[in-house]
Amino acid sequence: ENKYLYYKNLYHIGVVKSYLGYYKEALEIFEKCSVFFRNPKAIPEPPNVGFNRKKGYLNTLHQQAVCLLHLNRNPEAEDLADTGLSKVGAESDFYLERSNFYKVKGITAYRKKQDTLALRLLSIALAGFEKKNDFTNATVAYYYKGKSEHRLRNSENAVHQFIKVD
């Protein structure tokens, strides 16, 4: 009967499916979760519930974008990242979510061969990942920074990024 708890658990099932490579199935789950977390209840909620709902919405957008990246649906992933950044705004409580969206934008910039932009976006993303000690997302950012540096023929910088991944 607790819809919030239901969708929170459904979200985690989507995370597992995504981790296992079932991106289409995970995306369908995240789309359902996104609708729930995006729409506030008509009845006013306590501040902590509203905060958790917003965090759930932002994390769901990020997971949708990750699935879309794996499905090579880059423009859609970038659109979700833009939506996420607009929803986060300057709120300091959501610095990690902001970093996730900059990571997605950095990856899409890399895929469009906009390496200088990719480096800038991924560097912005890394600030939040390092603050939170988020090794997994930091590794992804360093990897794409290395790929961009390599394509820009900055071999020394590329190796430096790849050593961080290693």
mmCIF file of C-alpha atoms in Angstrom:
data_model
loop_
_atom_site.group_PDB
_atom_site.id
_atom_site.type_symbol
_atom_site.label_atom_id
_atom_site.label_comp_id
_atom_site.label_asym_id
_atom_site.label_seq_id
_atom_site.Cartn_x
_atom_site.Cartn_y
_atom_site.Cartn_z
ATOM 1 C CA GLU A 1 0.000 0.000 0.000
ATOM 2 C CA ASN A 2 2.995 2.298 0.435
ATOM 3 C CA LYS A 3 3.468 3.577 -3.125
ATOM 4 C CA TYR A 4 6.739 5.363 -2.315
ATOM 5 C CA LEU A 5 8.282 2.162 -0.961
ATOM 6 C CA TYR A 6 6.927 0.175 -3.908
ATOM 7 C CA TYR A 7 8.565 2.492 -6.454
ATOM 8 C CA LYS A 8 11.772 2.753 -4.453
ATOM 9 C CA ASN A 9 12.106 -1.042 -4.582
ATOM 10 C CA LEU A 10 11.083 -1.131 -8.247
ATOM 11 C CA TYR A 11 13.842 1.417 -8.933
ATOM 12 C CA HIS A 12 16.403 -0.903 -7.322
ATOM 13 C CA ILE A 13 15.175 -3.811 -9.430
ATOM 14 C CA GLY A 14 15.797 -1.586 -12.453
ATOM 15 C CA VAL A 15 19.322 -0.848 -11.203
ATOM 16 C CA VAL A 16 20.055 -4.576 -10.980
ATOM 17 C CA LYS A 17 18.631 -5.213 -14.454
ATOM 18 C CA SER A 18 20.738 -2.379 -15.845
ATOM 19 C CA TYR A 19 23.848 -3.688 -14.093
ATOM 20 C CA LEU A 20 23.229 -7.111 -15.642
ATOM 21 C CA GLY A 21 22.874 -5.581 -19.107
ATOM 22 C CA TYR A 22 19.087 -5.778 -19.510
ATOM 23 C CA TYR A 23 18.899 -2.124 -20.541
ATOM 24 C CA LYS A 24 15.542 -2.219 -22.331
ATOM 25 C CA GLU A 25 13.835 -3.910 -19.388
ATOM 26 C CA ALA A 26 15.518 -1.557 -16.929
ATOM 27 C CA LEU A 27 14.509 1.462 -19.011
ATOM 28 C CA GLU A 28 10.852 0.408 -18.881
ATOM 29 C CA ILE A 29 11.069 0.137 -15.100
ATOM 30 C CA PHE A 30 12.777 3.517 -14.772
ATOM 31 C CA GLU A 31 10.134 5.151 -16.957
ATOM 32 C CA LYS A 32 7.426 3.940 -14.538
ATOM 33 C CA CYS A 33 9.416 5.118 -11.545
ATOM 34 C CA SER A 34 10.052 8.488 -13.166
ATOM 35 C CA VAL A 35 6.324 9.133 -13.536
ATOM 36 C CA PHE A 36 5.725 8.317 -9.879
ATOM 37 C CA PHE A 37 8.638 10.339 -8.459
ATOM 38 C CA ARG A 38 8.031 13.314 -10.757
ATOM 39 C CA ASN A 39 4.413 13.852 -9.726
ATOM 40 C CA PRO A 40 4.009 15.172 -6.194
ATOM 41 C CA LYS A 41 1.001 14.028 -4.222
ATOM 42 C CA ALA A 42 -2.049 16.275 -4.092
ATOM 43 C CA ILE A 43 -1.894 16.048 -0.304
ATOM 44 C CA PRO A 44 1.019 18.063 1.119
ATOM 45 C CA GLU A 45 3.923 15.824 2.133
ATOM 46 C CA PRO A 46 6.387 16.296 4.992
ATOM 47 C CA PRO A 47 9.629 17.972 3.815
ATOM 48 C CA ASN A 48 11.680 14.765 4.084
ATOM 49 C CA VAL A 49 9.235 12.881 1.837
ATOM 50 C CA GLY A 50 9.334 15.656 -0.754
ATOM 51 C CA PHE A 51 13.134 15.651 -0.621
ATOM 52 C CA ASN A 52 13.279 11.856 -1.025
ATOM 53 C CA ARG A 53 10.789 11.982 -3.895
ATOM 54 C CA LYS A 54 12.912 14.591 -5.701
ATOM 55 C CA LYS A 55 16.075 12.554 -5.095
ATOM 56 C CA GLY A 56 14.262 9.487 -6.436
ATOM 57 C CA TYR A 57 13.198 11.419 -9.516
ATOM 58 C CA LEU A 58 16.716 12.706 -10.218
ATOM 59 C CA ASN A 59 18.311 9.293 -9.696
ATOM 60 C CA THR A 60 15.694 7.712 -11.944
ATOM 61 C CA LEU A 61 16.426 10.233 -14.698
ATOM 62 C CA HIS A 62 20.105 9.403 -14.403
ATOM 63 C CA GLN A 63 19.490 5.661 -14.588
ATOM 64 C CA GLN A 64 17.261 6.156 -17.632
ATOM 65 C CA ALA A 65 20.047 8.158 -19.280
ATOM 66 C CA VAL A 66 22.595 5.423 -18.504
ATOM 67 C CA CYS A 67 20.342 2.819 -20.134
ATOM 68 C CA LEU A 68 19.859 5.061 -23.149
ATOM 69 C CA LEU A 69 23.639 5.497 -23.476
ATOM 70 C CA HIS A 70 24.063 1.712 -23.508
ATOM 71 C CA LEU A 71 21.336 1.484 -26.158
ATOM 72 C CA ASN A 72 23.146 4.163 -28.229
ATOM 73 C CA ARG A 73 20.217 6.532 -27.908
ATOM 74 C CA ASN A 74 22.518 9.445 -27.165
ATOM 75 C CA PRO A 75 20.224 12.416 -27.955
ATOM 76 C CA GLU A 76 17.576 11.051 -25.577
ATOM 77 C CA ALA A 77 20.189 10.499 -22.871
ATOM 78 C CA GLU A 78 21.415 14.062 -23.285
ATOM 79 C CA ASP A 79 17.848 15.403 -23.112
ATOM 80 C CA LEU A 80 17.316 13.576 -19.808
ATOM 81 C CA ALA A 81 20.588 14.991 -18.485
ATOM 82 C CA ASP A 82 19.431 18.499 -19.434
ATOM 83 C CA THR A 83 16.103 17.890 -17.694
ATOM 84 C CA GLY A 84 17.923 16.648 -14.619
ATOM 85 C CA LEU A 85 20.239 19.652 -14.519
ATOM 86 C CA SER A 86 17.283 22.006 -14.808
ATOM 87 C CA LYS A 87 15.539 20.231 -11.897
ATOM 88 C CA VAL A 88 18.653 20.205 -9.699
ATOM 89 C CA GLY A 89 19.384 23.876 -10.191
ATOM 90 C CA ALA A 90 21.893 25.158 -7.653
ATOM 91 C CA GLU A 91 20.647 23.053 -4.725
ATOM 92 C CA SER A 92 23.702 21.920 -2.773
ATOM 93 C CA ASP A 93 21.932 18.808 -1.450
ATOM 94 C CA PHE A 94 21.932 17.329 -4.944
ATOM 95 C CA TYR A 95 25.596 17.779 -5.911
ATOM 96 C CA LEU A 96 26.051 14.062 -6.661
ATOM 97 C CA GLU A 97 22.975 13.973 -8.900
ATOM 98 C CA ARG A 98 24.300 17.073 -10.685
ATOM 99 C CA SER A 99 27.609 15.261 -11.248
ATOM 100 C CA ASN A 100 25.773 12.277 -12.712
ATOM 101 C CA PHE A 101 24.074 14.496 -15.282
ATOM 102 C CA TYR A 102 27.344 16.208 -16.203
ATOM 103 C CA LYS A 103 28.896 12.747 -16.659
ATOM 104 C CA VAL A 104 26.120 11.801 -19.109
ATOM 105 C CA LYS A 105 26.590 15.063 -20.992
ATOM 106 C CA GLY A 106 30.361 14.478 -21.072
ATOM 107 C CA ILE A 107 29.894 11.019 -22.548
ATOM 108 C CA THR A 108 27.505 12.292 -25.205
ATOM 109 C CA ALA A 109 29.947 15.115 -26.052
ATOM 110 C CA TYR A 110 32.714 12.518 -26.416
ATOM 111 C CA ARG A 111 30.523 10.434 -28.710
ATOM 112 C CA LYS A 112 29.888 13.531 -30.845
ATOM 113 C CA LYS A 113 33.680 14.023 -31.012
ATOM 114 C CA GLN A 114 33.442 17.255 -29.032
ATOM 115 C CA ASP A 115 36.453 16.323 -26.941
ATOM 116 C CA THR A 116 37.224 19.726 -25.440
ATOM 117 C CA LEU A 117 33.624 20.037 -24.253
ATOM 118 C CA ALA A 118 33.681 16.439 -23.000
ATOM 119 C CA LEU A 119 36.790 17.164 -20.909
ATOM 120 C CA ARG A 120 35.181 20.236 -19.375
ATOM 121 C CA LEU A 121 31.897 18.462 -18.551
ATOM 122 C CA LEU A 122 33.625 15.395 -17.137
ATOM 123 C CA SER A 123 35.858 17.579 -14.961
ATOM 124 C CA ILE A 124 32.757 19.247 -13.531
ATOM 125 C CA ALA A 125 31.268 15.801 -12.881
ATOM 126 C CA LEU A 126 34.417 14.607 -11.115
ATOM 127 C CA ALA A 127 34.206 17.293 -8.457
ATOM 128 C CA GLY A 128 31.051 15.729 -7.012
ATOM 129 C CA PHE A 129 32.246 12.157 -7.457
ATOM 130 C CA GLU A 130 35.489 12.871 -5.631
ATOM 131 C CA LYS A 131 33.676 14.716 -2.845
ATOM 132 C CA LYS A 132 31.452 11.650 -2.299
ATOM 133 C CA ASN A 133 34.278 9.134 -2.947
ATOM 134 C CA ASP A 134 32.129 7.666 -5.729
ATOM 135 C CA PHE A 135 34.793 5.411 -7.217
ATOM 136 C CA THR A 136 32.535 3.841 -9.845
ATOM 137 C CA ASN A 137 31.335 7.037 -11.510
ATOM 138 C CA ALA A 138 34.734 8.705 -11.117
ATOM 139 C CA THR A 139 36.291 5.789 -13.002
ATOM 140 C CA VAL A 140 33.841 6.245 -15.878
ATOM 141 C CA ALA A 141 34.632 9.963 -16.007
ATOM 142 C CA TYR A 142 38.401 9.362 -15.980
ATOM 143 C CA TYR A 143 38.020 6.775 -18.738
ATOM 144 C CA TYR A 144 36.190 9.170 -21.054
ATOM 145 C CA LYS A 145 38.591 11.970 -20.179
ATOM 146 C CA GLY A 146 41.430 9.657 -21.202
ATOM 147 C CA LYS A 147 39.674 8.776 -24.452
ATOM 148 C CA SER A 148 39.137 12.484 -25.217
ATOM 149 C CA GLU A 149 42.736 13.380 -24.381
ATOM 150 C CA HIS A 150 43.930 10.531 -26.599
ATOM 151 C CA ARG A 151 41.803 11.693 -29.510
ATOM 152 C CA LEU A 152 43.176 15.230 -29.005
ATOM 153 C CA ARG A 153 46.670 13.683 -29.224
ATOM 154 C CA ASN A 154 47.500 14.647 -25.642
ATOM 155 C CA SER A 155 49.142 11.303 -24.912
ATOM 156 C CA GLU A 156 50.652 12.277 -21.558
ATOM 157 C CA ASN A 157 47.304 13.556 -20.256
ATOM 158 C CA ALA A 158 45.519 10.492 -21.648
ATOM 159 C CA VAL A 159 47.893 8.119 -19.867
ATOM 160 C CA HIS A 160 47.435 10.097 -16.640
ATOM 161 C CA GLN A 161 43.632 9.610 -16.866
ATOM 162 C CA PHE A 162 43.949 5.910 -17.725
ATOM 163 C CA ILE A 163 46.299 5.351 -14.764
ATOM 164 C CA LYS A 164 43.532 6.747 -12.537
ATOM 165 C CA VAL A 165 41.138 4.203 -14.036
ATOM 166 C CA ASP A 166 43.654 1.400 -13.488
#
